[in-house]
Amino acid sequence: MIKTLYVRVVLTFLAAVIFGLVSSFFLTSFFYFNLVRAEVQDEMDNDGREIVQMYTLLSSEIKSEYLKSSGLLTNYYISLYDGEQNRTVHGASAPKEEVQLSHQEISQVLNGNTYRSVIGFPDKIVVGIPFVMNEERFAMFFQKGNREGILQKEIFTSLLLTLFMGSLFIFVAARYVVRPLREMTDATRRMSKGDFNMDWKLIKRKDELGVLALSFREMARSLKQLEQMRQDFVSNVSHEIQTPLTSISGFSKVLRNRLMTEEERIHYLDIIQSESERLSRMSENLLKLASLESEHHPYQPHTYDLDEQIRRVIVSCEPQWSAKEIEFELAMASIKISADEDLLNQVWINLIGNSIKFSPKHATIRIDVKRTINEVIVSIADQGIGISKEDQGRIFERFYKADRSRTGEQSGSGLGLAIVNKIVLLHKGRITLQSASGEGSILTVTLPSVPSDFPTL
């Protein structure tokens, strides 16, 4: 039970209250000792001297009555000692805890010294006054009656009452403090079961718990998105792999037909080979993407000519763009960049390959490479089918295809741009898109020119 936050909060609050009350009591008692007690002693000393002075002037017949009446009026318990330390008592009734004076203390007053003492709790204040009457020494001691230490008693009672009422309040208030945390605990249990809906009243609060609840809701939303992405990823992988496997399996069964002509056999074998290569590329891209997303991907930057690299990629794609009679317009300055050449080569292959794939015959692709003070900017503009505004925000997601109806040479796995985006981010750069359906696309890659944390050769 002690392990629960509620009990810990209550015990912490109680410990704080008790510590505060005890500290207050002792501090109050300290000031009382230095201020109130001193005033009481001074008052008793003055009253005692007046009583002694009057006592010495009265006749012996009325001395006893005088002390009795004076004690009752002042609430003093009066003890009178003669030179032989014989004692008589007068005035108020004996206190519940009468101070027992030693012979040495009595002798001290009889020898002419004033006596003052504060004993125990509650306070038992005693004042002793010496005087001489008929050439005989006397000592008169004054002690407060049954109301001694009343201030300390009241303070102590008040503090105990405060502790009791404060404890009751803490038991109730702690439930209010802990309740939001219990709601969050319940929410974590629901999240573990797949329920990410966090519609709490706590979010409207402006205190730390409100901020925590708001952060909790944002975390729940992120987890919900991740869960949806995971489900989509599994679904897309299953679908993308299943399609070529179905084709390979189906056409393999067709090839068992012995009545098939050689031309048909070759056609079906070409389809099986094409689907196998597609499946291989998909597996390779998945492995590459997983490697890029890990923290242990090999990264080997060095300084090289970026414009020459892009020219080599264009030349390697000649069979694709020459078949469509596509022309290239190049505006590339001689620029050196510090980056991983192999990774960036994959970026240009994917981007230029997509531009060729989705451009019509006799189209023009323009590539611009320029440098600013701290950045290198590469823009690839085509005259292809373009991308709608609805799809532009998702084209860098894995397996996302802006045109799901495309087939044949335009088909793909939807992993190319995801890999491109990851490589660009790995180089601390960014990639942006400007496009509209039927109006072509402009993909712009912005990279640091010479990052300070990249080694150069």
Coordinates of C-alpha atoms in Angstrom, one line a residue:
M1 CA 0.0 0.0 0.0
I2 CA 2.9 2.4 0.8
K3 CA 4.1 2.0 -2.8
T4 CA 1.1 3.8 -4.2
L5 CA 1.5 7.4 -5.2
Y6 CA -1.5 8.5 -3.1
V7 CA 0.0 7.2 0.1
R8 CA 3.3 8.8 -0.7
V9 CA 1.7 12.1 -1.4
V10 CA -0.3 12.0 1.8
L11 CA 2.8 10.9 3.9
T12 CA 4.9 13.6 2.3
F13 CA 2.3 16.3 3.0
L14 CA 1.9 15.1 6.5
A15 CA 5.6 15.0 7.1
A16 CA 5.8 18.6 5.8
V17 CA 2.9 19.8 8.0
I18 CA 4.3 18.1 11.1
F19 CA 7.8 19.4 10.5
G20 CA 6.3 22.9 10.0
L21 CA 4.2 22.7 13.1
V22 CA 6.9 21.4 15.3
S23 CA 9.3 24.0 14.0
S24 CA 6.7 26.7 14.6
F25 CA 6.0 25.4 18.1
F26 CA 9.7 25.5 19.1
L27 CA 10.3 28.9 17.4
T28 CA 7.2 30.3 19.2
S29 CA 8.3 28.8 22.5
F30 CA 11.8 30.3 21.9
F31 CA 10.4 33.8 21.4
Y32 CA 8.0 33.2 24.3
F33 CA 10.9 32.4 26.5
N34 CA 12.8 35.5 25.5
L35 CA 9.9 37.9 25.5
V36 CA 6.8 36.8 27.4
R37 CA 8.6 34.9 30.1
A38 CA 10.9 37.9 30.7
E39 CA 7.9 40.2 30.9
V40 CA 6.1 37.8 33.3
Q41 CA 9.2 37.6 35.5
D42 CA 9.6 41.4 35.6
E43 CA 5.9 41.7 36.4
M44 CA 6.2 39.2 39.2
D45 CA 9.3 40.9 40.5
N46 CA 7.6 44.3 40.7
D47 CA 4.5 42.9 42.3
G48 CA 6.6 40.9 44.7
R49 CA 8.6 44.0 45.8
E50 CA 5.4 46.0 46.4
I51 CA 3.9 43.1 48.4
V52 CA 7.2 42.8 50.4
Q53 CA 7.3 46.5 51.0
M54 CA 3.7 46.7 52.3
Y55 CA 4.3 43.5 54.3
T56 CA 7.1 45.0 56.3
L57 CA 5.0 48.1 57.2
L58 CA 2.0 46.2 58.4
S59 CA 1.4 45.0 62.0
S60 CA 1.9 41.4 62.8
E61 CA -1.8 40.8 63.3
I62 CA -2.7 41.5 59.7
K63 CA 0.4 40.3 57.9
S64 CA -0.9 36.8 57.2
E65 CA -4.3 38.1 56.0
Y66 CA -2.5 40.6 53.7
L67 CA -0.4 38.0 52.1
K68 CA -3.4 35.7 51.6
S69 CA -5.5 38.5 50.0
S70 CA -2.6 39.7 47.9
G71 CA -1.9 36.2 46.6
L72 CA -5.5 35.7 45.7
L73 CA -5.7 39.0 43.8
T74 CA -2.5 38.4 41.9
N75 CA -2.9 34.6 41.5
Y76 CA 0.4 34.1 43.2
Y77 CA 1.3 31.2 45.4
I78 CA 3.4 32.8 48.1
S79 CA 6.0 31.0 50.2
L80 CA 7.6 32.8 53.1
Y81 CA 10.9 31.6 54.7
D82 CA 12.4 33.0 57.8
G83 CA 16.1 32.8 58.7
E84 CA 15.8 29.2 59.8
Q85 CA 14.1 28.3 56.5
N86 CA 10.8 27.7 58.2
R87 CA 8.1 28.0 55.6
T88 CA 4.6 29.4 55.6
V89 CA 2.3 29.5 52.5
H90 CA -0.2 32.2 51.6
G91 CA -2.3 33.4 48.7
A92 CA -3.6 31.3 45.8
S93 CA -4.0 27.5 46.1
A94 CA -1.0 25.4 45.5
P95 CA -0.2 24.8 41.8
K96 CA -0.7 21.4 40.3
E97 CA 3.1 21.1 39.9
E98 CA 4.6 23.1 42.8
V99 CA 8.3 23.9 42.5
Q100 CA 10.3 22.4 45.2
L101 CA 13.1 24.8 46.2
S102 CA 16.4 23.4 47.5
H103 CA 18.0 24.7 50.7
Q104 CA 20.8 26.2 48.7
E105 CA 18.3 28.3 46.6
I106 CA 16.5 29.4 49.8
S107 CA 19.8 30.3 51.4
Q108 CA 20.8 32.3 48.3
V109 CA 17.7 34.5 48.7
L110 CA 18.1 34.8 52.4
N111 CA 21.6 36.1 51.8
G112 CA 20.2 39.0 49.8
N113 CA 20.1 37.7 46.2
T114 CA 17.0 37.9 44.0
Y115 CA 16.0 34.5 42.6
R116 CA 14.4 33.9 39.2
S117 CA 13.6 30.5 37.6
V118 CA 11.6 29.0 34.7
I119 CA 11.1 25.2 35.1
G120 CA 9.5 22.5 32.9
F121 CA 6.6 22.6 30.5
P122 CA 4.2 24.2 30.8
D123 CA 6.3 27.0 32.4
K124 CA 6.6 27.1 36.2
I125 CA 7.9 30.6 36.9
V126 CA 9.3 31.4 40.3
V127 CA 10.6 34.7 41.7
G128 CA 12.3 35.0 45.1
I129 CA 12.8 38.4 46.8
P130 CA 14.9 38.9 49.9
F131 CA 14.0 41.5 52.6
V132 CA 14.9 42.3 56.2
M133 CA 12.3 42.9 58.9
N134 CA 13.1 43.6 62.6
E135 CA 16.7 42.9 61.8
E136 CA 15.9 39.3 60.7
R137 CA 16.3 38.1 57.1
F138 CA 13.4 36.7 55.2
A139 CA 12.8 35.2 51.7
M140 CA 9.5 35.5 49.9
F141 CA 8.9 33.3 46.8
F142 CA 6.2 33.9 44.3
Q143 CA 4.9 31.2 41.9
K144 CA 2.1 31.4 39.5
G145 CA -1.1 29.6 40.6
N146 CA -3.0 27.0 38.5
R147 CA -3.0 29.1 35.3
E148 CA 0.8 28.9 34.8
G149 CA 1.9 28.2 31.2
I150 CA -1.5 29.0 29.8
L151 CA -0.1 30.6 26.7
Q152 CA 2.1 27.6 25.8
K153 CA -0.9 25.3 26.4
E154 CA -3.0 27.4 24.0
I155 CA -0.3 27.4 21.4
F156 CA 0.2 23.6 21.7
T157 CA -3.5 23.0 21.5
S158 CA -3.9 25.3 18.4
L159 CA -1.0 23.5 16.7
L160 CA -2.6 20.1 17.4
L161 CA -5.9 21.3 16.0
T162 CA -4.2 22.6 12.9
L163 CA -2.4 19.3 12.4
F164 CA -5.7 17.4 12.7
M165 CA -7.6 19.7 10.3
G166 CA -4.7 19.9 7.9
S167 CA -4.4 16.1 7.8
L168 CA -8.1 15.8 6.9
F169 CA -7.6 18.3 4.1
I170 CA -4.5 16.5 2.8
F171 CA -6.4 13.2 2.6
V172 CA -9.0 14.8 0.5
A173 CA -6.7 17.0 -1.6
A174 CA -4.3 14.2 -2.3
R175 CA -7.1 12.3 -4.1
Y176 CA -7.6 15.4 -6.3
V177 CA -3.8 15.6 -7.0
V178 CA -3.4 11.9 -7.8
R179 CA -6.6 11.4 -9.8
P180 CA -5.2 12.8 -13.1
L181 CA -2.2 10.5 -12.7
R182 CA -4.5 7.6 -12.3
E183 CA -6.4 8.6 -15.4
M184 CA -3.0 8.7 -17.3
T185 CA -2.2 5.2 -15.9
D186 CA -5.5 4.0 -17.2
A187 CA -4.8 5.6 -20.5
T188 CA -1.4 3.8 -20.8
R189 CA -3.2 0.5 -20.2
R190 CA -5.7 1.3 -23.0
M191 CA -2.9 2.4 -25.3
S192 CA -1.1 -0.9 -24.7
K193 CA -4.3 -2.6 -26.1
G194 CA -4.5 -0.3 -29.1
D195 CA -6.8 2.4 -28.0
F196 CA -5.2 5.7 -28.7
N197 CA -8.2 8.0 -28.1
M198 CA -7.2 10.5 -25.4
D199 CA -10.2 12.9 -25.0
W200 CA -9.4 14.2 -21.5
K201 CA -10.7 17.2 -19.5
L202 CA -7.1 17.4 -18.2
I203 CA -6.0 18.9 -21.5
K204 CA -7.9 22.2 -20.7
R205 CA -5.9 22.7 -17.5
K206 CA -3.1 25.3 -17.6
D207 CA -0.9 23.7 -14.9
E208 CA 1.9 21.2 -15.2
L209 CA -0.6 18.3 -15.3
G210 CA -2.3 20.0 -18.2
V211 CA 1.0 20.3 -20.1
L212 CA 1.7 16.6 -19.3
A213 CA -1.7 15.5 -20.5
L214 CA -1.3 17.5 -23.7
S215 CA 2.1 15.9 -24.3
F216 CA 0.5 12.5 -23.6
R217 CA -2.2 13.2 -26.2
E218 CA 0.4 14.2 -28.8
M219 CA 2.4 11.0 -28.0
A220 CA -0.8 8.9 -28.4
R221 CA -1.5 10.6 -31.8
S222 CA 2.1 9.8 -32.9
L223 CA 1.8 6.2 -31.7
K224 CA -1.5 5.9 -33.6
Q225 CA 0.1 7.2 -36.7
L226 CA 3.0 4.8 -36.3
E227 CA 0.6 2.0 -35.8
Q228 CA -1.3 2.9 -38.9
M229 CA 2.0 3.3 -40.8
R230 CA 3.1 -0.2 -39.6
Q231 CA -0.2 -1.7 -40.7
D232 CA 0.0 0.0 -44.1
F233 CA 3.6 -1.1 -44.4
V234 CA 2.7 -4.7 -43.7
S235 CA -0.2 -4.5 -46.1
N236 CA 1.8 -2.9 -48.8
V237 CA 4.7 -5.3 -48.5
S238 CA 2.3 -8.2 -48.7
H239 CA 0.5 -6.8 -51.7
E240 CA 3.7 -5.7 -53.6
I241 CA 5.4 -9.1 -53.0
Q242 CA 2.2 -11.1 -53.7
T243 CA 1.7 -9.6 -57.1
P244 CA 5.0 -10.7 -58.7
L245 CA 4.8 -14.1 -56.9
T246 CA 1.3 -14.6 -58.3
S247 CA 2.5 -13.8 -61.8
I248 CA 5.5 -16.1 -61.5
S249 CA 3.4 -18.9 -60.2
G250 CA 0.7 -18.5 -62.8
F251 CA 3.0 -18.3 -65.8
S252 CA 5.1 -21.2 -64.5
K253 CA 2.0 -23.4 -64.6
V254 CA 1.2 -22.2 -68.1
L255 CA 4.6 -23.2 -69.3
R256 CA 3.7 -26.8 -68.5
N257 CA 1.5 -26.9 -71.5
R258 CA 3.4 -28.8 -74.2
L259 CA 1.2 -27.5 -77.0
M260 CA 2.6 -24.0 -76.4
T261 CA 4.6 -22.5 -79.3
E262 CA 8.2 -21.4 -78.8
E263 CA 7.2 -17.8 -79.2
E264 CA 4.6 -18.0 -76.5
R265 CA 7.0 -19.8 -74.2
I266 CA 9.7 -17.1 -74.6
H267 CA 7.0 -14.4 -74.0
Y268 CA 6.0 -16.0 -70.7
L269 CA 9.6 -16.6 -69.7
D270 CA 10.2 -12.9 -70.3
I271 CA 7.3 -12.0 -68.0
I272 CA 8.6 -14.4 -65.3
Q273 CA 12.1 -12.9 -65.6
S274 CA 10.7 -9.4 -65.4
E275 CA 8.7 -10.2 -62.3
S276 CA 11.6 -11.9 -60.7
E277 CA 13.8 -8.9 -61.3
R278 CA 11.0 -6.6 -60.0
L279 CA 10.9 -8.8 -56.8
S280 CA 14.6 -8.7 -56.5
R281 CA 14.7 -4.9 -56.8
M282 CA 12.0 -4.6 -54.2
S283 CA 13.9 -6.8 -51.8
E284 CA 17.1 -4.8 -52.5
N285 CA 15.3 -1.5 -52.0
L286 CA 13.7 -2.7 -48.7
L287 CA 17.2 -3.8 -47.4
K288 CA 18.7 -0.5 -48.5
L289 CA 15.9 1.5 -46.9
A290 CA 16.2 -0.5 -43.6
S291 CA 20.0 0.1 -43.7
L292 CA 19.6 3.8 -44.2
E293 CA 17.2 4.0 -41.3
S294 CA 19.5 2.2 -39.0
E295 CA 22.3 4.0 -37.1
H296 CA 25.0 1.8 -38.5
H297 CA 24.8 2.4 -42.3
P298 CA 28.2 2.9 -43.8
Y299 CA 28.8 6.6 -44.6
Q300 CA 31.9 7.6 -46.5
P301 CA 31.9 11.2 -47.6
H302 CA 34.6 12.8 -49.7
T303 CA 35.0 15.7 -52.1
Y304 CA 34.2 15.2 -55.8
D305 CA 32.7 16.9 -58.9
L306 CA 28.9 16.9 -58.6
D307 CA 28.2 18.1 -62.1
E308 CA 30.4 15.2 -63.6
Q309 CA 28.5 12.7 -61.5
I310 CA 25.1 13.9 -62.8
R311 CA 26.4 13.8 -66.4
R312 CA 27.5 10.2 -65.9
V313 CA 24.1 9.2 -64.6
I314 CA 22.4 10.8 -67.7
V315 CA 24.7 8.8 -69.9
S316 CA 24.0 5.6 -68.1
C317 CA 20.2 6.2 -68.7
E318 CA 20.7 6.7 -72.4
P319 CA 18.7 3.6 -73.5
Q320 CA 15.6 4.9 -71.6
W321 CA 15.6 8.5 -72.8
S322 CA 16.8 7.8 -76.3
A323 CA 13.9 5.4 -76.8
K324 CA 11.5 8.2 -76.1
E325 CA 13.7 10.8 -77.9
I326 CA 13.9 12.9 -74.8
E327 CA 16.2 15.9 -74.8
F328 CA 18.2 17.3 -71.8
E329 CA 18.9 20.9 -71.0
L330 CA 21.8 21.2 -68.6
A331 CA 22.7 24.4 -66.7
M332 CA 25.4 23.0 -64.4
A333 CA 28.3 25.0 -63.1
S334 CA 31.5 23.1 -62.1
I335 CA 30.8 22.4 -58.5
K336 CA 32.6 20.3 -55.9
I337 CA 30.7 18.8 -53.0
S338 CA 31.6 16.8 -49.9
A339 CA 29.3 13.8 -49.7
D340 CA 28.9 10.1 -50.0
E341 CA 29.3 9.6 -53.8
D342 CA 27.6 6.2 -54.0
L343 CA 24.6 7.3 -52.0
L344 CA 24.1 10.5 -54.0
N345 CA 24.5 8.5 -57.2
Q346 CA 21.4 6.5 -56.1
V347 CA 19.5 9.8 -55.6
W348 CA 20.3 11.1 -59.2
I349 CA 19.5 7.7 -60.7
N350 CA 16.1 7.6 -59.0
L351 CA 15.1 11.2 -59.7
I352 CA 16.4 11.2 -63.4
G353 CA 14.9 7.8 -64.0
N354 CA 11.5 8.9 -62.7
S355 CA 11.6 12.0 -64.9
I356 CA 12.3 9.8 -68.0
K357 CA 9.7 7.2 -67.0
F358 CA 6.9 9.6 -66.6
S359 CA 7.7 12.0 -69.4
P360 CA 6.1 11.6 -72.8
K361 CA 8.0 11.2 -76.1
H362 CA 9.9 14.1 -77.4
A363 CA 9.8 15.8 -74.0
T364 CA 12.6 17.9 -72.5
I365 CA 14.1 17.5 -69.1
R366 CA 16.0 20.4 -67.6
I367 CA 18.6 20.0 -64.9
D368 CA 20.1 23.0 -63.0
V369 CA 23.0 22.8 -60.6
K370 CA 24.0 26.0 -58.7
R371 CA 25.8 27.0 -55.5
T372 CA 24.8 29.6 -52.9
I373 CA 27.0 30.7 -50.0
N374 CA 26.3 27.6 -47.9
E375 CA 24.3 25.3 -50.2
V376 CA 24.3 23.3 -53.4
I377 CA 20.9 23.2 -55.2
V378 CA 20.0 20.7 -57.8
S379 CA 16.7 21.0 -59.7
I380 CA 15.3 18.4 -62.1
A381 CA 12.3 19.6 -64.1
D382 CA 10.3 17.3 -66.5
Q383 CA 7.2 17.6 -68.6
G384 CA 5.6 14.4 -67.3
I385 CA 2.2 13.6 -65.9
G386 CA 2.7 15.7 -62.8
I387 CA 1.5 15.0 -59.3
S388 CA -1.7 16.2 -57.7
K389 CA -1.7 18.4 -54.6
E390 CA -3.4 15.6 -52.6
D391 CA -0.5 13.2 -53.4
Q392 CA 2.4 15.6 -53.0
G393 CA 2.5 15.3 -49.2
R394 CA 2.9 11.6 -49.3
I395 CA 5.2 10.8 -52.3
F396 CA 8.2 10.2 -50.0
E397 CA 6.4 7.6 -48.0
R398 CA 7.3 3.9 -48.5
F399 CA 5.2 2.1 -51.1
Y400 CA 3.1 5.2 -51.8
K401 CA 2.2 5.5 -55.5
A402 CA 0.6 8.7 -56.8
D403 CA -1.0 6.9 -59.7
R404 CA -2.2 3.5 -58.6
S405 CA -3.4 2.7 -62.1
R406 CA -0.1 2.8 -63.8
T407 CA 1.2 -0.5 -65.2
G408 CA 3.8 -1.8 -67.5
E409 CA 7.0 0.2 -67.8
Q410 CA 5.6 2.8 -65.4
S411 CA 5.0 0.4 -62.6
G412 CA 7.3 0.5 -59.5
S413 CA 7.5 -0.5 -55.9
G414 CA 7.0 3.0 -54.4
L415 CA 10.3 2.8 -52.6
G416 CA 12.5 5.0 -54.8
L417 CA 11.6 8.4 -53.5
A418 CA 11.5 7.1 -49.9
I419 CA 15.2 6.0 -50.4
V420 CA 16.0 9.4 -52.0
N421 CA 14.5 11.3 -49.1
K422 CA 16.4 9.2 -46.6
I423 CA 19.7 9.8 -48.3
V424 CA 19.1 13.5 -48.6
L425 CA 18.2 13.7 -44.9
L426 CA 21.4 11.7 -44.1
H427 CA 23.4 14.4 -45.8
K428 CA 21.5 17.0 -43.7
G429 CA 19.8 18.3 -46.8
R430 CA 16.1 18.6 -48.0
I431 CA 14.1 17.8 -51.0
T432 CA 11.1 19.7 -52.2
L433 CA 8.5 19.3 -55.0
Q434 CA 6.6 21.7 -57.3
S435 CA 4.0 20.0 -59.5
A436 CA 0.5 19.9 -60.7
S437 CA -1.4 17.2 -62.6
G438 CA -0.6 17.2 -66.3
E439 CA 2.0 20.0 -65.9
G440 CA 5.2 18.2 -65.1
S441 CA 7.2 18.2 -61.9
I442 CA 10.2 20.1 -60.4
L443 CA 12.2 18.2 -57.8
T444 CA 14.7 20.3 -55.9
V445 CA 17.5 18.8 -53.8
T446 CA 19.3 21.2 -51.4
L447 CA 22.5 20.0 -49.8
P448 CA 25.2 21.7 -47.6
S449 CA 28.1 22.7 -49.7
V450 CA 30.9 21.7 -47.3
P451 CA 29.4 20.5 -44.0
S452 CA 31.7 21.2 -41.0
D453 CA 31.3 17.6 -39.7
F454 CA 32.0 15.9 -43.1
P455 CA 35.7 15.0 -43.7
T456 CA 37.2 16.3 -46.9
L457 CA 40.0 14.8 -49.0

